[in-house]
């Protein structure tokens, strides 16, 4: 009897094994692929399209911004299949640009005979290519993979929100241009289209301003922990912007004011109204070592700690406004994107009656130089310019003030999407003040449900900030950003009714194989097991 049982069990295992094998080899349907962010509509068809030697692409319709998308796609196909796609007539891959559609929208029709991409502009085509990339096996991320075929069907897709951003604080710790580019590449895959650079704070000024050179000579010379710091020359900054643009990402520069400005006060004492620096983590400025002539009695020490809220520009002096005008002008002149972020957060030592007119003047200067101003939610205490944008991070009542003035908002709820929060109590780096943010906490929120009375019509989009008090290098950035940025990307792209954490989790679980192939240092959440 026992022998018979054993025989039966073994035969079952073998049978399942034999049936299972071909099933597993069979290609997943289009709808079974783990695309992030989840596309709006996916229809399966029979068969698949195989990339083969001699294949090519053709472009129908006009657009001046397709070039980068094509460059990305042909390079990726070459790297993953070895095939050199060339432009030719009657090509297997057809890219049609239809300017009457929204620029970020796209559709992809895959048949055994070819692929037809239709997009509103180069940006939509780039997103179609990113989707196709995710239809290829994970191995394709690493290098040449034999025989790549993708399943037949049709994907029709477009974003829920036009603003889908990530913020990198390059002030608390400075990151090289190469590290910023790496982040740009990594987030572009998920159709993130904004990179907000937090370029100044108490601990460091990170962008060359030709009319005020001490900002970088002194203000850029250190960082949290007292390390070397650094800054971007205007040429570096333009390089980052051009690189981001080639991934259809707009850069938003932020100069935080009137608070978070100790790096300014250490560089030019004339803007210091007499602030009190925290006792710990001061660093005396050695002007000789830094190559700066003369003395400056009113300048503060540099600050290398992580306290916030102790600094302010002197809002009562006229020269302060000349200074911020120079800064805004120089940066606006080399920023092609429409936005300029004026910070405005945690100005705890600026009296409200001084804060409000300061913000109003700063906004007016931004407008004068042709940009739209964005500020952290506190700016809504001031009278906002018609098109100014408030960025929600802390206080719902501030966002209500902005909404009452009819201004649009960007949603960055700290308790859900602050990338500097720890995942759990064991996370090596990061803070906990907004809570622990595991992947479900990062995913389970909806922009229209954060602030009562602030619905879709007032929401420009979403952004995940990475503050870097404890983030020191590229590996740390990857660890805090991934996987959480994919949650942000999906919340910004996919309408609420089309997404759920369970479904996202299943896709993410498979998707991490790609990050393994790329050698990324992402957080391996126990929630994915
Ligand atoms: C609050 S969020 C800040 C930053 C800090 C961050 C740390 C915001 C507008 N201000 O200055 O880096 O907390 O989590």
XYZ file of C-alpha atoms and ligand atoms in Angstrom:
543
model
C 0.000 0.000 0.000
C 2.751 2.403 1.010
C 4.658 1.506 -2.138
C 1.612 2.189 -4.273
C 1.090 5.602 -2.643
C 4.709 6.496 -3.262
C 4.383 5.391 -6.905
C 1.247 7.487 -7.405
C 2.769 10.603 -5.844
C 5.928 10.250 -7.928
C 3.950 9.818 -11.147
C 1.961 12.945 -10.366
C 5.142 14.964 -9.773
C 6.605 13.721 -13.074
C 3.414 14.471 -14.962
C 3.210 18.012 -13.570
C 6.868 18.426 -14.432
C 6.312 17.341 -18.042
C 3.233 19.482 -18.555
C 4.726 22.392 -16.639
C 7.829 22.623 -18.759
C 6.269 23.580 -22.085
C 3.786 25.818 -20.265
C 6.571 27.720 -18.666
C 8.405 28.160 -21.947
C 5.271 29.512 -23.565
C 5.469 33.270 -23.802
C 3.464 35.354 -21.367
C 0.621 37.300 -22.939
C 0.945 41.045 -23.289
C -1.443 41.567 -20.377
C 0.637 39.278 -18.169
C 3.753 41.431 -18.417
C 4.792 43.424 -15.337
C 4.781 46.898 -16.824
C 5.324 49.797 -14.379
C 3.568 52.205 -14.396
C 0.566 50.132 -15.371
C -0.729 51.091 -18.831
C -4.283 52.266 -19.272
C -5.423 49.581 -21.705
C -3.882 46.295 -22.839
C -5.477 43.928 -25.364
C -3.963 40.499 -26.100
C -3.646 39.028 -29.576
C -2.279 35.737 -30.882
C 1.387 35.372 -31.717
C 4.444 37.491 -31.139
C 6.905 39.805 -32.861
C 10.529 38.644 -33.056
C 13.412 41.069 -33.528
C 15.515 39.880 -36.494
C 18.557 41.004 -38.405
C 17.893 43.461 -41.198
C 14.828 44.964 -39.553
C 14.356 48.698 -39.411
C 12.086 51.587 -38.511
C 10.291 54.366 -40.320
C 8.847 57.629 -39.104
C 5.547 59.108 -40.280
C 4.570 62.621 -39.332
C 6.533 65.550 -38.072
C 8.173 66.268 -34.798
C 11.410 67.863 -33.775
C 11.736 65.956 -30.517
C 11.814 62.323 -31.639
C 15.541 62.085 -32.161
C 16.398 61.237 -28.519
C 13.688 58.599 -28.342
C 14.981 56.915 -31.508
C 18.527 57.096 -30.213
C 17.510 55.402 -26.968
C 15.505 52.690 -28.747
C 18.049 51.788 -31.408
C 20.816 51.659 -28.790
C 18.757 49.473 -26.487
C 17.813 47.065 -29.277
C 21.448 46.905 -30.389
C 22.649 46.220 -26.851
C 20.034 43.589 -26.093
C 19.693 41.802 -29.444
C 22.786 42.789 -31.390
C 20.488 44.031 -34.163
C 21.212 47.376 -35.765
C 17.841 48.909 -36.634
C 18.137 51.253 -39.596
C 15.733 53.798 -41.001
C 14.129 52.396 -44.193
C 10.925 52.259 -46.227
C 8.320 49.613 -45.493
C 10.022 49.008 -42.173
C 8.798 46.488 -39.608
C 8.652 49.159 -36.917
C 6.524 52.153 -37.763
C 6.520 55.265 -35.612
C 3.686 57.646 -36.390
C 3.579 61.051 -34.763
C 0.147 62.605 -34.577
C 0.355 66.139 -33.228
C -3.370 66.226 -32.512
C -2.855 63.778 -29.635
C -1.478 64.652 -26.183
C 2.336 64.737 -26.406
C 2.863 62.099 -23.699
C 0.244 59.677 -25.017
C 1.079 56.659 -27.128
C -0.221 53.381 -28.468
C 1.690 50.284 -29.518
C 0.247 47.645 -31.833
C 2.283 44.478 -31.982
C 1.662 41.793 -34.594
C 3.935 39.023 -35.849
C 4.630 41.231 -38.879
C 5.622 44.392 -37.042
C 5.136 47.089 -34.458
C 3.144 50.264 -35.029
C 3.709 53.039 -32.523
C 1.507 56.080 -32.571
C 2.340 58.993 -30.282
C 1.451 62.612 -29.704
C 5.123 63.676 -29.850
C 8.659 62.411 -29.324
C 7.965 62.138 -25.612
C 5.045 59.743 -26.121
C 7.185 57.689 -28.527
C 9.949 57.560 -25.878
C 7.403 56.204 -23.402
C 6.294 53.614 -25.969
C 9.943 52.526 -26.246
C 10.222 52.288 -22.454
C 7.136 50.076 -22.422
C 8.591 47.851 -25.166
C 11.798 47.646 -23.145
C 9.801 46.232 -20.255
C 8.275 43.633 -22.590
C 11.740 42.281 -23.271
C 13.277 39.742 -20.878
C 15.124 41.059 -17.813
C 18.409 39.791 -19.308
C 18.067 42.445 -22.018
C 18.979 45.055 -19.384
C 22.387 43.519 -19.026
C 23.441 42.879 -22.573
C 23.014 40.635 -25.543
C 20.211 38.106 -25.227
C 19.412 35.569 -27.921
C 16.126 35.735 -29.829
C 13.943 38.390 -28.313
C 10.241 38.211 -29.119
C 7.457 40.275 -27.589
C 3.789 39.202 -27.420
C 1.192 40.500 -29.868
C -1.552 42.871 -28.812
C -2.282 46.528 -28.346
C -1.398 48.966 -25.568
C -3.107 52.352 -25.381
C -1.652 54.620 -22.764
C -1.488 58.158 -21.398
C -0.744 59.772 -18.040
C -3.221 60.834 -15.399
C -1.007 63.802 -14.350
C 1.425 65.910 -16.362
C 3.841 66.478 -13.465
C 5.578 63.316 -12.224
C 8.706 64.267 -10.371
C 11.600 63.243 -8.230
C 13.608 65.688 -6.093
C 17.269 65.322 -5.233
C 18.775 67.390 -2.420
C 22.338 68.080 -3.585
C 22.950 70.510 -0.738
C 23.107 68.332 2.385
C 25.395 66.027 0.448
C 26.794 66.943 -2.928
C 26.505 64.486 -5.810
C 28.561 64.454 -8.974
C 27.050 65.164 -12.380
C 27.490 61.458 -13.196
C 25.393 60.440 -10.187
C 22.627 62.824 -11.169
C 22.672 61.425 -14.729
C 22.449 57.906 -13.378
C 19.329 58.853 -11.412
C 17.877 60.500 -14.521
C 18.318 57.270 -16.498
C 16.820 55.177 -13.760
C 13.669 57.248 -13.264
C 13.051 57.947 -16.963
C 12.216 54.242 -17.359
C 9.131 54.815 -15.239
C 8.001 57.844 -17.252
C 8.985 60.309 -14.544
C 9.248 63.667 -16.319
C 10.523 66.194 -13.739
C 13.778 66.434 -11.800
C 13.686 68.997 -9.014
C 17.202 69.899 -7.831
C 17.379 71.334 -4.319
C 20.464 73.452 -4.997
C 20.918 75.393 -1.777
C 20.415 74.925 1.927
C 22.111 75.668 5.246
C 24.861 73.159 4.549
C 25.815 74.057 1.018
C 25.321 76.256 -2.046
C 25.702 74.097 -5.163
C 25.379 76.260 -8.269
C 27.847 78.764 -9.652
C 26.506 82.339 -9.577
C 28.912 84.526 -11.496
C 27.876 87.769 -9.808
C 28.281 86.358 -6.258
C 31.282 84.005 -6.409
C 31.660 83.397 -2.659
C 28.408 81.430 -2.692
C 30.326 78.514 -4.147
C 33.865 79.393 -2.994
C 32.722 79.466 0.624
C 29.121 78.248 0.661
C 29.876 75.217 -1.512
C 32.988 74.148 0.362
C 31.461 71.649 2.770
C 28.433 69.460 3.474
C 26.737 67.492 6.257
C 29.418 65.761 8.292
C 32.069 68.309 7.272
C 33.171 66.630 4.041
C 34.385 68.482 0.988
C 31.091 69.514 -0.592
C 31.226 70.795 -4.145
C 29.113 72.660 -6.671
C 27.998 72.617 -10.283
C 29.488 75.170 -12.614
C 26.902 76.713 -14.903
C 28.303 74.449 -17.632
C 27.773 71.361 -15.422
C 24.223 72.480 -14.767
C 23.560 72.930 -18.501
C 25.016 69.472 -19.067
C 22.577 67.962 -16.524
C 19.690 69.820 -18.154
C 20.604 68.616 -21.638
C 20.960 65.045 -20.404
C 17.592 65.220 -18.634
C 16.013 66.712 -21.769
C 17.267 63.758 -23.787
C 15.137 61.597 -21.447
C 12.208 64.042 -21.750
C 12.765 65.249 -18.174
C 12.442 68.918 -17.218
C 14.814 70.206 -14.540
C 13.391 72.474 -11.832
C 16.046 74.446 -9.936
C 15.343 75.312 -6.312
C 16.999 78.078 -4.335
C 15.544 77.796 -0.861
C 14.745 81.164 0.774
C 14.432 83.102 3.044
C 15.200 80.225 5.489
C 17.623 77.347 4.876
C 20.212 79.927 3.891
C 23.190 79.555 6.221
C 25.462 78.781 3.253
C 24.606 82.268 1.937
C 25.175 83.915 5.324
C 28.581 82.231 5.653
C 29.492 83.528 2.172
C 28.172 87.097 2.531
C 27.650 88.476 6.045
C 25.655 91.437 4.715
C 22.557 89.226 4.400
C 22.816 87.996 7.987
C 20.251 89.692 10.263
C 22.075 88.202 13.276
C 20.981 84.585 13.326
C 22.036 82.104 15.966
C 23.754 79.025 14.649
C 23.256 75.737 16.536
C 26.127 75.127 19.001
C 27.242 71.890 17.406
C 28.633 71.237 13.944
C 29.915 74.689 13.140
C 32.874 74.998 10.834
C 34.899 78.224 10.864
C 35.488 79.648 7.396
C 39.162 79.687 6.508
C 39.086 82.386 3.837
C 42.767 81.939 2.991
C 42.411 78.212 2.326
C 39.304 78.905 0.247
C 41.118 81.623 -1.699
C 38.771 84.461 -0.663
C 40.256 87.917 -0.027
C 39.458 90.170 2.916
C 37.487 89.646 6.084
C 33.760 89.478 6.718
C 32.845 90.131 10.324
C 29.124 89.506 9.952
C 29.414 86.217 8.102
C 28.338 83.076 9.977
C 30.347 79.883 10.357
C 29.573 77.122 7.916
C 27.134 74.519 9.218
C 27.601 70.767 8.869
C 24.828 69.427 11.114
C 21.224 68.521 10.261
C 19.110 70.922 12.320
C 16.607 73.018 10.365
C 14.857 76.339 10.790
C 17.562 78.535 12.365
C 18.552 80.707 9.405
C 17.003 83.523 7.399
C 18.097 86.142 4.905
C 17.721 89.696 6.135
C 14.346 90.454 4.562
C 14.510 94.134 5.498
C 17.511 95.137 3.400
C 17.116 96.227 -0.201
C 20.420 94.594 -1.184
C 18.854 91.205 -0.302
C 16.401 91.663 -3.159
C 19.163 92.690 -5.543
C 20.944 89.506 -4.515
C 18.002 87.181 -5.072
C 17.291 88.910 -8.370
C 20.851 88.225 -9.550
C 20.570 84.591 -8.492
C 17.161 84.069 -10.081
C 18.236 85.863 -13.266
C 21.443 83.878 -13.721
C 19.729 80.555 -13.128
C 16.609 81.402 -15.149
C 18.812 82.330 -18.110
C 20.268 78.823 -18.283
C 17.089 76.946 -17.402
C 14.918 76.139 -20.431
C 12.104 74.633 -18.320
C 9.194 76.808 -17.215
C 9.653 76.512 -13.426
C 11.747 78.082 -10.678
C 11.378 76.804 -7.102
C 11.823 79.412 -4.360
C 11.665 77.022 -1.379
C 9.982 79.018 1.367
C 9.815 76.135 3.873
C 10.603 76.157 7.570
C 11.560 79.833 7.797
C 11.106 79.566 11.526
C 13.134 82.653 12.435
C 11.550 84.939 9.848
C 8.559 86.838 11.256
C 5.389 86.111 9.274
C 4.979 89.820 8.563
C 8.447 89.779 6.942
C 8.035 86.358 5.341
C 4.923 87.249 3.357
C 6.262 90.321 1.493
C 9.553 88.505 0.922
C 7.787 85.606 -0.810
C 5.677 88.049 -2.823
C 8.775 89.866 -4.068
C 10.608 86.619 -4.804
C 7.636 85.402 -6.862
C 7.503 88.685 -8.763
C 11.191 88.353 -9.672
C 10.632 84.789 -10.894
C 7.772 86.053 -13.044
C 9.933 88.919 -14.331
C 12.434 86.374 -15.654
C 9.700 84.430 -17.414
C 9.331 81.511 -15.022
C 6.505 80.057 -12.977
C 7.294 79.910 -9.294
C 6.868 76.885 -7.114
C 7.249 76.933 -3.332
C 6.756 74.554 -0.399
C 3.271 74.747 1.094
C 4.150 77.537 3.569
C 4.270 80.064 0.700
C 0.461 80.025 0.586
C 0.494 82.393 3.587
C 1.578 85.048 1.103
C -0.477 86.393 -1.769
C 0.337 84.014 -4.602
C 0.852 85.135 -8.170
C -1.824 83.845 -10.494
C 0.151 80.876 -11.808
C 2.297 80.143 -8.725
C 2.313 76.562 -7.523
C 2.334 75.322 -3.922
C 3.976 72.000 -3.104
C 2.277 69.994 -0.364
C 4.630 68.297 2.066
C 3.348 68.957 5.578
C 0.295 71.076 6.267
C -3.071 70.511 4.658
C -4.261 73.890 5.813
C -1.511 75.568 3.789
C -2.687 73.741 0.688
C -6.225 74.920 1.410
C -4.895 78.489 1.511
C -3.362 77.942 -1.927
C -6.543 76.355 -3.277
C -8.618 79.221 -1.886
C -6.450 81.575 -3.936
C -7.142 79.364 -6.971
C -3.525 78.156 -7.258
C -2.424 74.730 -8.400
C -0.563 72.264 -6.227
C 1.979 69.461 -6.424
C 1.466 66.592 -4.015
C 4.465 65.315 -2.009
C 2.844 63.941 1.137
C 5.736 63.329 3.531
C 4.155 60.370 5.285
C 3.773 58.508 2.002
C 6.466 59.534 -0.395
C 9.396 61.148 1.432
C 12.208 59.030 0.069
C 14.439 59.893 3.019
C 12.180 58.087 5.495
C 13.316 54.655 6.636
C 11.501 51.608 5.242
C 11.411 49.950 8.654
C 13.129 50.376 11.996
C 16.223 48.525 10.760
C 16.937 50.727 7.724
C 20.563 51.890 8.045
C 20.014 55.463 6.844
C 17.110 57.901 6.755
C 14.732 59.614 9.158
C 11.494 58.600 10.866
C 9.806 61.937 11.616
C 7.125 61.375 8.951
C 6.861 57.666 9.802
C 8.269 54.474 8.354
C 7.546 54.163 4.637
C 7.400 50.572 3.420
C 6.378 49.935 -0.177
C 2.666 49.615 0.661
C 2.708 52.947 2.513
C 4.452 54.496 -0.527
C 1.824 53.072 -2.863
C -1.427 53.382 -0.934
C -2.423 56.993 -1.410
C -4.327 59.005 -3.929
C -3.533 62.655 -4.785
C -7.186 63.716 -4.836
C -7.838 62.323 -1.352
C -5.109 64.159 0.568
C -6.656 67.551 1.155
C -10.377 68.086 1.398
C -11.681 70.242 -1.413
C -8.497 69.861 -3.500
C -9.462 67.712 -6.457
C -7.960 66.775 -9.788
C -8.536 70.196 -11.382
C -6.136 71.829 -8.903
C -3.500 69.102 -8.886
C -0.646 69.469 -11.304
C 0.870 66.176 -10.241
C 3.087 64.381 -7.757
C 6.706 64.430 -6.631
C 8.889 62.291 -4.375
C 11.674 64.231 -2.617
C 14.953 62.682 -1.529
C 16.516 64.764 1.250
C 20.084 63.722 1.747
C 21.189 64.421 5.308
C 22.048 60.719 5.624
C 22.401 59.852 1.941
C 26.038 60.015 0.890
C 26.570 58.282 -2.421
C 24.963 56.709 -5.481
C 24.339 53.396 -3.695
C 22.478 55.208 -0.915
C 20.415 57.108 -3.484
C 19.427 53.881 -5.259
C 18.513 52.236 -1.967
C 16.172 55.011 -0.844
C 14.676 55.700 -4.285
C 13.986 52.125 -5.393
C 11.418 50.690 -5.296
C 9.469 53.659 -3.884
C 9.816 55.844 -6.965
C 7.916 53.220 -8.990
C 4.955 53.743 -6.635
C 5.138 57.493 -7.216
C 5.428 56.952 -10.970
C 2.347 54.747 -11.024
C 0.284 57.106 -8.852
C 1.156 59.920 -11.246
C 0.533 57.903 -14.401
C -2.248 55.385 -13.787
C -5.756 56.467 -12.741
C -6.851 55.264 -9.313
C -9.499 52.885 -10.648
C -6.879 50.964 -12.642
C -4.413 50.224 -9.898
C -4.161 48.284 -6.644
C -1.313 47.476 -4.291
C -1.805 43.715 -4.758
C -1.468 43.984 -8.502
C 1.484 46.420 -8.257
C 3.212 44.095 -5.802
C 2.975 41.133 -8.184
C 4.400 43.226 -11.016
C 7.127 44.721 -8.862
C 8.176 41.277 -7.653
C 8.920 40.197 -11.231
C 10.266 43.589 -12.168
C 13.097 43.515 -9.607
C 14.826 40.886 -11.794
C 15.702 43.822 -14.075
C 17.317 45.738 -11.231
C 19.306 42.626 -10.338
C 20.611 42.466 -13.913
C 21.570 46.125 -13.727
C 23.338 45.664 -10.405
C 21.185 48.256 -8.665
C 21.286 48.634 -4.899
C 17.516 48.631 -4.341
C 15.677 47.858 -1.099
C 14.579 44.214 -0.999
C 11.257 44.592 0.757
C 9.990 41.608 2.784
C 6.556 42.609 1.472
C 7.558 41.147 -1.890
C 8.107 37.618 -0.542
C 11.974 68.846 6.034
S 10.429 68.950 3.523
C 12.564 69.711 5.126
C 13.946 69.479 4.717
C 14.580 68.331 5.441
C 13.580 67.200 5.556
C 14.138 65.961 6.183
C 10.909 70.360 3.576
C 10.264 71.282 2.683
N 11.873 70.679 4.450
O 14.702 70.642 4.900
O 15.690 67.909 4.730
O 12.494 67.640 6.314
O 13.245 64.897 6.071
